PDB file of C-alpha atoms in Angstrom:
ATOM      1  CA  MET A  20       0.000   0.000   0.000  1.00 62.00           C
ATOM      2  CA  GLU A  21       1.394   3.380  -0.991  1.00 78.00           C
ATOM      3  CA  ILE A  22       0.787   6.129   1.558  1.00 80.00           C
ATOM      4  CA  PRO A  23       1.199   9.734   0.352  1.00 88.00           C
ATOM      5  CA  ARG A  24       4.408  11.263   1.755  1.00 90.00           C
ATOM      6  CA  GLY A  25       2.778  14.127   3.668  1.00 93.00           C
ATOM      7  CA  PHE A  26       0.169  11.867   5.223  1.00 93.00           C
ATOM      8  CA  LYS A  27       2.823   9.294   6.096  1.00 93.00           C
ATOM      9  CA  GLN A  28       4.937  11.899   7.864  1.00 95.00           C
ATOM     10  CA  GLU A  29       1.917  13.191   9.790  1.00 97.00           C
ATOM     11  CA  MET A  30       1.002   9.661  10.899  1.00 95.00           C
ATOM     12  CA  LYS A  31       4.560   8.970  12.062  1.00 96.00           C
ATOM     13  CA  GLU A  32       4.521  12.177  14.115  1.00 97.00           C
ATOM     14  CA  ARG A  33       1.200  11.186  15.662  1.00 97.00           C
ATOM     15  CA  ILE A  34       2.587   7.756  16.545  1.00 97.00           C
ATOM     16  CA  ARG A  35       5.663   9.333  18.128  1.00 97.00           C
ATOM     17  CA  TYR A  36       3.462  11.752  20.092  1.00 97.00           C
ATOM     18  CA  TYR A  37       1.165   8.953  21.261  1.00 97.00           C
ATOM     19  CA  ILE A  38       4.038   6.746  22.438  1.00 97.00           C
ATOM     20  CA  TYR A  39       5.547   9.677  24.309  1.00 97.00           C
ATOM     21  CA  GLU A  40       2.262  10.764  25.915  1.00 97.00           C
ATOM     22  CA  GLU A  41       1.118   7.265  26.889  1.00 97.00           C
ATOM     23  CA  HIS A  42       4.439   5.624  27.778  1.00 96.00           C
ATOM     24  CA  GLY A  43       6.839   8.492  28.373  1.00 97.00           C
ATOM     25  CA  GLU A  44       9.200   7.093  25.726  1.00 97.00           C
ATOM     26  CA  GLU A  45      10.645   8.908  22.787  1.00 97.00           C
ATOM     27  CA  ILE A  46      10.928   6.824  19.647  1.00 97.00           C
ATOM     28  CA  GLY A  47      12.831   7.660  16.523  1.00 96.00           C
ATOM     29  CA  GLU A  48      11.776   8.058  12.936  1.00 95.00           C
ATOM     30  CA  LEU A  49      12.539   4.422  12.067  1.00 96.00           C
ATOM     31  CA  ALA A  50      10.536   3.046  15.007  1.00 97.00           C
ATOM     32  CA  ALA A  51       7.575   5.260  14.083  1.00 97.00           C
ATOM     33  CA  GLU A  52       7.841   4.042  10.488  1.00 95.00           C
ATOM     34  CA  ASN A  53       7.846   0.429  11.700  1.00 96.00           C
ATOM     35  CA  TRP A  54       4.736   1.065  13.799  1.00 96.00           C
ATOM     36  CA  LEU A  55       3.025   2.735  10.852  1.00 94.00           C
ATOM     37  CA  HIS A  56       3.906  -0.196   8.615  1.00 92.00           C
ATOM     38  CA  PHE A  57       2.497  -2.623  11.209  1.00 93.00           C
ATOM     39  CA  PHE A  58      -0.755  -0.664  11.510  1.00 91.00           C
ATOM     40  CA  ALA A  59      -1.146  -0.362   7.746  1.00 89.00           C
ATOM     41  CA  GLU A  60      -0.399  -4.017   6.990  1.00 88.00           C
ATOM     42  CA  GLU A  61      -1.978  -5.774   9.964  1.00 90.00           C
ATOM     43  CA  LEU A  62      -4.748  -3.587  11.349  1.00 91.00           C
ATOM     44  CA  ALA A  63      -6.060  -1.457   8.506  1.00 90.00           C
ATOM     45  CA  VAL A  64      -7.673  -4.304   6.549  1.00 90.00           C
ATOM     46  CA  PRO A  65     -10.328  -5.207   9.162  1.00 93.00           C
ATOM     47  CA  PHE A  66     -11.279  -1.521   9.521  1.00 93.00           C
ATOM     48  CA  TYR A  67     -11.419  -1.116   5.745  1.00 93.00           C
ATOM     49  CA  ASN A  68     -13.559  -4.238   5.364  1.00 96.00           C
ATOM     50  CA  GLN A  69     -15.950  -2.998   8.055  1.00 96.00           C
ATOM     51  CA  GLY A  70     -16.243   0.304   6.205  1.00 96.00           C
ATOM     52  CA  VAL A  71     -17.113  -1.547   2.998  1.00 97.00           C
ATOM     53  CA  ALA A  72     -19.703  -3.642   4.862  1.00 97.00           C
ATOM     54  CA  ASP A  73     -21.222  -0.505   6.424  1.00 97.00           C
ATOM     55  CA  ALA A  74     -21.393   1.206   3.024  1.00 97.00           C
ATOM     56  CA  SER A  75     -22.999  -1.887   1.501  1.00 97.00           C
ATOM     57  CA  GLU A  76     -25.651  -1.976   4.228  1.00 96.00           C
ATOM     58  CA  MET A  77     -26.385   1.724   3.743  1.00 96.00           C
ATOM     59  CA  MET A  78     -26.735   1.247  -0.020  1.00 96.00           C
ATOM     60  CA  ASN A  79     -29.069  -1.723   0.491  1.00 95.00           C
ATOM     61  CA  GLN A  80     -31.259   0.392   2.779  1.00 95.00           C
ATOM     62  CA  LYS A  81     -31.362   3.209   0.224  1.00 95.00           C
ATOM     63  CA  ILE A  82     -32.249   0.773  -2.572  1.00 96.00           C
ATOM     64  CA  MET A  83     -35.091  -0.695  -0.491  1.00 94.00           C
ATOM     65  CA  SER A  84     -36.358   2.806   0.305  1.00 94.00           C
ATOM     66  CA  THR A  85     -36.203   3.774  -3.375  1.00 94.00           C
ATOM     67  CA  GLU A  86     -38.068   0.623  -4.380  1.00 92.00           C
ATOM     68  CA  GLU A  87     -40.773   1.432  -1.824  1.00 92.00           C
ATOM     69  CA  ASP A  88     -41.002   5.004  -3.118  1.00 92.00           C
ATOM     70  CA  LEU A  89     -41.293   3.778  -6.713  1.00 93.00           C
ATOM     71  CA  GLU A  90     -43.933   1.225  -5.766  1.00 91.00           C
ATOM     72  CA  ALA A  91     -45.953   4.004  -4.093  1.00 92.00           C
ATOM     73  CA  LEU A  92     -45.894   5.973  -7.360  1.00 93.00           C
ATOM     74  CA  LYS A  93     -47.646   3.221  -9.293  1.00 92.00           C
ATOM     75  CA  ARG A  94     -51.205   3.921 -10.352  1.00 91.00           C
ATOM     76  CA  PRO A  95     -53.936   1.326 -10.390  1.00 89.00           C
ATOM     77  CA  VAL A  96     -54.969  -0.104 -13.763  1.00 90.00           C
ATOM     78  CA  LYS A  97     -58.658   0.591 -14.536  1.00 89.00           C
ATOM     79  CA  GLY A  98     -60.856  -2.470 -14.509  1.00 80.00           C
ATOM     80  CA  LYS A  99     -58.352  -4.521 -12.508  1.00 68.00           C
ATOM     81  CA  LYS A 100     -59.147  -5.401  -8.926  1.00 60.00           C
TER      82      LYS A 100
END
């Protein structure tokens, strides 16, 4: 996965800040890059997949709502009960 340079640098800084704030440890650029790589390769996929599943569910709900709206627009055929 290719992460844009500016975003990558920002994420590494956030990781370094988090480690310092939570554990009182300063980590270097390489350690932050290793953490970022771990997050991107190991943890991002389940979050991504959940996002896709959530989007799919939302689309299904919108399709059902649209089908209901279209059904309500139908007019009765004369002479048919």
